[in-house]
Amino acid sequence: METARRLITDQALYRRIADVDDSDSYVVRPHSPGELRSALTGRSLTAAHRRGKTIWLETSPAGAGAAPGGPELGIHLGMSGRIVVTAPDGTVTEGGDPYRYDARPRKSLWSRFTIVFADGGSLVLLDPRRLGRVRLNPNIDALGPDATKITPAEFSALITKGTIAVKARLLDQSKIAGIGNLLADEILWQARVSPLARVDSLSSAQVKRLYRALRSVLESAIAKGGAHTGDVIAARHPGGTCPRDGAPMVHGTVGGRSTWWCSREQALRPEQRLGGQPDGSRPGLRRLPGRCRRHAGCAPDPLLARPGWSGTHWREP
């Protein structure tokens, strides 16, 4: 998200808006098609801000004698969105989610929202999965402090309150804004903390490691171009092994999101177990209730697996 904000700051400000395509009613909800066009045409973008995964843009007055400032334009890239800015000379620059669709030609319908500038250029929300969102005057106060700016004291207070799984807490944008699924897995892996650990069971040493990992992971992601550049990301697949110790990576669902962790260094300590997941999820590796239908030797639940069990399905060696 920060790369997208910087792109807008560098290349899209103070260019008069000549037209807006807001015809995708799902992406611009709750607005009706044409509502953003009416609100933005004739204005310019004057500043770009970000908190967590939400970008909001200030706009200029619509004309002489108009109110001092226009509405704010909020943009959320979702899981696959990118900002594409075209300069007056036709040069195209992109920022946001790493482009993972190079094997396929781009489709026009992926352009979910477009601002056309009077100089002939444009700003486009390109989103193959249609998970992004654009709206006027977003409620920034509903977000927690930005993950890049949170202090150690704030982090400790927010991360340890309650009994939810630690990964679910990291993903809660109302507590800490800006941590997505890949970043959360990378942070937990670097800190050697189980994603299933109850937040109220975290030791002071674990909290400190999580904060240091948060700072390190975010700085690296911004410098390298996105969350996909993390050290453990390439191991997030069936058969993957931990880049540090070579132990099998484990897959489950935590906080409603696909989660991968090291079966050895991030093993859940007994005193940190949840009595069922407070977020409604259930730890398990591609399994139905009972034993895995693919392997007769699988454990019915990874939390019940004995030392020495390994593999994506917790198959006994």
mmCIF file of N, CA, C and O in Angstrom, residues 123-168:
data_model
loop_
_atom_site.group_PDB
_atom_site.id
_atom_site.type_symbol
_atom_site.label_atom_id
_atom_site.label_comp_id
_atom_site.label_asym_id
_atom_site.label_seq_id
_atom_site.Cartn_x
_atom_site.Cartn_y
_atom_site.Cartn_z
ATOM 1 N N LEU A 123 -5.450 7.603 -13.734
ATOM 2 C CA LEU A 123 -5.165 6.808 -12.535
ATOM 3 C C LEU A 123 -6.191 5.695 -12.504
ATOM 4 O O LEU A 123 -7.397 5.961 -12.537
ATOM 5 N N VAL A 124 -5.725 4.451 -12.449
ATOM 6 C CA VAL A 124 -6.622 3.300 -12.535
ATOM 7 C C VAL A 124 -6.401 2.370 -11.345
ATOM 8 O O VAL A 124 -5.262 2.111 -10.957
ATOM 9 N N LEU A 125 -7.508 1.889 -10.773
ATOM 10 C CA LEU A 125 -7.447 0.774 -9.829
ATOM 11 C C LEU A 125 -7.583 -0.502 -10.644
ATOM 12 O O LEU A 125 -8.658 -0.809 -11.154
ATOM 13 N N LEU A 126 -6.479 -1.239 -10.774
ATOM 14 C CA LEU A 126 -6.464 -2.499 -11.512
ATOM 15 C C LEU A 126 -6.596 -3.627 -10.501
ATOM 16 O O LEU A 126 -5.752 -3.780 -9.624
ATOM 17 N N ASP A 127 -7.650 -4.430 -10.601
ATOM 18 C CA ASP A 127 -7.925 -5.417 -9.565
ATOM 19 C C ASP A 127 -8.542 -6.679 -10.165
ATOM 20 O O ASP A 127 -9.764 -6.783 -10.317
ATOM 21 N N PRO A 128 -7.719 -7.676 -10.519
ATOM 22 C CA PRO A 128 -8.237 -8.901 -11.139
ATOM 23 C C PRO A 128 -9.278 -9.625 -10.291
ATOM 24 O O PRO A 128 -10.237 -10.188 -10.824
ATOM 25 N N ARG A 129 -9.111 -9.605 -8.970
ATOM 26 C CA ARG A 129 -10.005 -10.373 -8.101
ATOM 27 C C ARG A 129 -11.198 -9.565 -7.597
ATOM 28 O O ARG A 129 -12.038 -10.076 -6.880
ATOM 29 N N ARG A 130 -11.250 -8.306 -7.927
ATOM 30 C CA ARG A 130 -12.386 -7.428 -7.581
ATOM 31 C C ARG A 130 -12.624 -7.375 -6.069
ATOM 32 O O ARG A 130 -13.752 -7.390 -5.589
ATOM 33 N N LEU A 131 -11.533 -7.271 -5.316
ATOM 34 C CA LEU A 131 -11.630 -7.210 -3.862
ATOM 35 C C LEU A 131 -11.342 -5.804 -3.322
ATOM 36 O O LEU A 131 -11.467 -5.574 -2.127
ATOM 37 N N GLY A 132 -10.943 -4.905 -4.205
ATOM 38 C CA GLY A 132 -10.674 -3.538 -3.777
ATOM 39 C C GLY A 132 -11.957 -2.745 -3.582
ATOM 40 O O GLY A 132 -13.068 -3.215 -3.882
ATOM 41 N N ARG A 133 -11.793 -1.532 -3.087
ATOM 42 C CA ARG A 133 -12.969 -0.701 -2.837
ATOM 43 C C ARG A 133 -12.584 0.769 -2.942
ATOM 44 O O ARG A 133 -11.482 1.165 -2.542
ATOM 45 N N VAL A 134 -13.514 1.566 -3.476
ATOM 46 C CA VAL A 134 -13.314 3.013 -3.599
ATOM 47 C C VAL A 134 -14.550 3.697 -3.040
ATOM 48 O O VAL A 134 -15.680 3.325 -3.384
ATOM 49 N N ARG A 135 -14.349 4.687 -2.183
ATOM 50 C CA ARG A 135 -15.505 5.381 -1.619
ATOM 51 C C ARG A 135 -15.103 6.783 -1.196
ATOM 52 O O ARG A 135 -13.918 7.095 -1.022
ATOM 53 N N LEU A 136 -16.096 7.628 -1.016
ATOM 54 C CA LEU A 136 -15.862 8.995 -0.575
ATOM 55 C C LEU A 136 -15.836 9.057 0.948
ATOM 56 O O LEU A 136 -16.575 8.339 1.635
ATOM 57 N N ASN A 137 -14.958 9.912 1.459
ATOM 58 C CA ASN A 137 -14.885 10.217 2.890
ATOM 59 C C ASN A 137 -14.860 8.952 3.759
ATOM 60 O O ASN A 137 -15.768 8.716 4.572
ATOM 61 N N PRO A 138 -13.841 8.095 3.611
ATOM 62 C CA PRO A 138 -13.764 6.866 4.408
ATOM 63 C C PRO A 138 -13.594 7.184 5.891
ATOM 64 O O PRO A 138 -13.029 8.217 6.263
ATOM 65 N N ASN A 139 -14.080 6.281 6.727
ATOM 66 C CA ASN A 139 -14.002 6.461 8.178
ATOM 67 C C ASN A 139 -12.645 5.970 8.688
ATOM 68 O O ASN A 139 -12.489 4.819 9.092
ATOM 69 N N ILE A 140 -11.670 6.842 8.677
ATOM 70 C CA ILE A 140 -10.321 6.482 9.093
ATOM 71 C C ILE A 140 -10.263 6.208 10.601
ATOM 72 O O ILE A 140 -9.436 5.435 11.079
ATOM 73 N N ASP A 141 -11.156 6.833 11.367
ATOM 74 C CA ASP A 141 -11.143 6.655 12.821
ATOM 75 C C ASP A 141 -11.464 5.227 13.242
ATOM 76 O O ASP A 141 -11.192 4.837 14.388
ATOM 77 N N ALA A 142 -12.055 4.434 12.323
ATOM 78 C CA ALA A 142 -12.359 3.041 12.661
ATOM 79 C C ALA A 142 -11.119 2.166 12.645
ATOM 80 O O ALA A 142 -11.160 1.017 13.109
ATOM 81 N N LEU A 143 -10.004 2.688 12.136
ATOM 82 C CA LEU A 143 -8.763 1.924 12.058
ATOM 83 C C LEU A 143 -7.902 2.140 13.291
ATOM 84 O O LEU A 143 -7.925 3.213 13.901
ATOM 85 N N GLY A 144 -7.135 1.126 13.638
ATOM 86 C CA GLY A 144 -6.164 1.260 14.712
ATOM 87 C C GLY A 144 -4.947 2.030 14.245
ATOM 88 O O GLY A 144 -4.888 2.485 13.100
ATOM 89 N N PRO A 145 -3.944 2.195 15.112
ATOM 90 C CA PRO A 145 -2.730 2.897 14.702
ATOM 91 C C PRO A 145 -2.032 2.169 13.566
ATOM 92 O O PRO A 145 -2.102 0.943 13.466
ATOM 93 N N ASP A 146 -1.360 2.922 12.710
ATOM 94 C CA ASP A 146 -0.658 2.316 11.582
ATOM 95 C C ASP A 146 0.484 1.445 12.090
ATOM 96 O O ASP A 146 1.222 1.827 13.000
ATOM 97 N N ALA A 147 0.638 0.287 11.468
ATOM 98 C CA ALA A 147 1.652 -0.667 11.921
ATOM 99 C C ALA A 147 3.061 -0.111 11.809
ATOM 100 O O ALA A 147 3.950 -0.504 12.575
ATOM 101 N N THR A 148 3.300 0.805 10.864
ATOM 102 C CA THR A 148 4.644 1.358 10.705
ATOM 103 C C THR A 148 4.959 2.425 11.744
ATOM 104 O O THR A 148 6.121 2.821 11.885
ATOM 105 N N LYS A 149 3.939 2.893 12.474
ATOM 106 C CA LYS A 149 4.146 3.990 13.414
ATOM 107 C C LYS A 149 3.848 3.606 14.858
ATOM 108 O O LYS A 149 4.064 4.416 15.760
ATOM 109 N N ILE A 150 3.354 2.410 15.097
ATOM 110 C CA ILE A 150 2.970 2.010 16.442
ATOM 111 C C ILE A 150 4.200 1.909 17.349
ATOM 112 O O ILE A 150 5.266 1.456 16.917
ATOM 113 N N THR A 151 4.057 2.367 18.583
ATOM 114 C CA THR A 151 5.168 2.329 19.538
ATOM 115 C C THR A 151 5.214 0.978 20.242
ATOM 116 O O THR A 151 4.220 0.241 20.250
ATOM 117 N N PRO A 152 6.342 0.632 20.863
ATOM 118 C CA PRO A 152 6.412 -0.629 21.614
ATOM 119 C C PRO A 152 5.338 -0.733 22.693
ATOM 120 O O PRO A 152 4.744 -1.797 22.883
ATOM 121 N N ALA A 153 5.080 0.355 23.396
ATOM 122 C CA ALA A 153 4.073 0.328 24.458
ATOM 123 C C ALA A 153 2.677 0.107 23.890
ATOM 124 O O ALA A 153 1.879 -0.677 24.434
ATOM 125 N N GLU A 154 2.354 0.805 22.794
ATOM 126 C CA GLU A 154 1.047 0.618 22.159
ATOM 127 C C GLU A 154 0.893 -0.809 21.652
ATOM 128 O O GLU A 154 -0.159 -1.429 21.823
ATOM 129 N N PHE A 155 1.939 -1.317 21.034
ATOM 130 C CA PHE A 155 1.887 -2.672 20.492
ATOM 131 C C PHE A 155 1.655 -3.688 21.605
ATOM 132 O O PHE A 155 0.808 -4.582 21.484
ATOM 133 N N SER A 156 2.390 -3.568 22.695
ATOM 134 C CA SER A 156 2.247 -4.516 23.804
ATOM 135 C C SER A 156 0.838 -4.502 24.377
ATOM 136 O O SER A 156 0.248 -5.546 24.653
ATOM 137 N N ALA A 157 0.257 -3.314 24.524
ATOM 138 C CA ALA A 157 -1.091 -3.199 25.082
ATOM 139 C C ALA A 157 -2.136 -3.792 24.148
ATOM 140 O O ALA A 157 -3.084 -4.451 24.588
ATOM 141 N N LEU A 158 -1.957 -3.584 22.843
ATOM 142 C CA LEU A 158 -2.951 -4.056 21.876
ATOM 143 C C LEU A 158 -2.824 -5.546 21.587
ATOM 144 O O LEU A 158 -3.825 -6.225 21.378
ATOM 145 N N ILE A 159 -1.615 -6.057 21.569
ATOM 146 C CA ILE A 159 -1.400 -7.434 21.134
ATOM 147 C C ILE A 159 -1.757 -8.442 22.218
ATOM 148 O O ILE A 159 -2.054 -9.605 21.929
ATOM 149 N N THR A 160 -1.760 -8.041 23.480
ATOM 150 C CA THR A 160 -1.946 -9.004 24.577
ATOM 151 C C THR A 160 -3.334 -8.965 25.202
ATOM 152 O O THR A 160 -3.611 -9.726 26.133
ATOM 153 N N LYS A 161 -4.210 -8.110 24.722
ATOM 154 C CA LYS A 161 -5.533 -7.977 25.334
ATOM 155 C C LYS A 161 -6.510 -8.985 24.760
ATOM 156 O O LYS A 161 -6.708 -9.075 23.558
ATOM 157 N N GLY A 162 -7.133 -9.786 25.632
ATOM 158 C CA GLY A 162 -8.124 -10.755 25.193
ATOM 159 C C GLY A 162 -7.567 -12.166 25.156
ATOM 160 O O GLY A 162 -6.503 -12.463 25.709
ATOM 161 N N THR A 163 -8.303 -13.065 24.485
ATOM 162 C CA THR A 163 -7.895 -14.466 24.421
ATOM 163 C C THR A 163 -7.875 -14.987 22.984
ATOM 164 O O THR A 163 -7.815 -16.188 22.750
ATOM 165 N N ILE A 164 -7.917 -14.103 22.024
ATOM 166 C CA ILE A 164 -7.945 -14.491 20.625
ATOM 167 C C ILE A 164 -6.580 -15.028 20.186
ATOM 168 O O ILE A 164 -5.559 -14.776 20.845
ATOM 169 N N ALA A 165 -6.541 -15.776 19.098
ATOM 170 C CA ALA A 165 -5.270 -16.243 18.547
ATOM 171 C C ALA A 165 -4.453 -15.049 18.072
ATOM 172 O O ALA A 165 -4.987 -14.088 17.532
ATOM 173 N N VAL A 166 -3.137 -15.119 18.251
ATOM 174 C CA VAL A 166 -2.285 -13.965 17.967
ATOM 175 C C VAL A 166 -2.341 -13.562 16.492
ATOM 176 O O VAL A 166 -2.305 -12.367 16.175
ATOM 177 N N LYS A 167 -2.460 -14.522 15.585
ATOM 178 C CA LYS A 167 -2.534 -14.109 14.183
ATOM 179 C C LYS A 167 -3.822 -13.352 13.909
ATOM 180 O O LYS A 167 -3.826 -12.361 13.159
ATOM 181 N N ALA A 168 -4.930 -13.799 14.500
ATOM 182 C CA ALA A 168 -6.200 -13.094 14.314
ATOM 183 C C ALA A 168 -6.090 -11.664 14.826
ATOM 184 O O ALA A 168 -6.652 -10.733 14.226
#
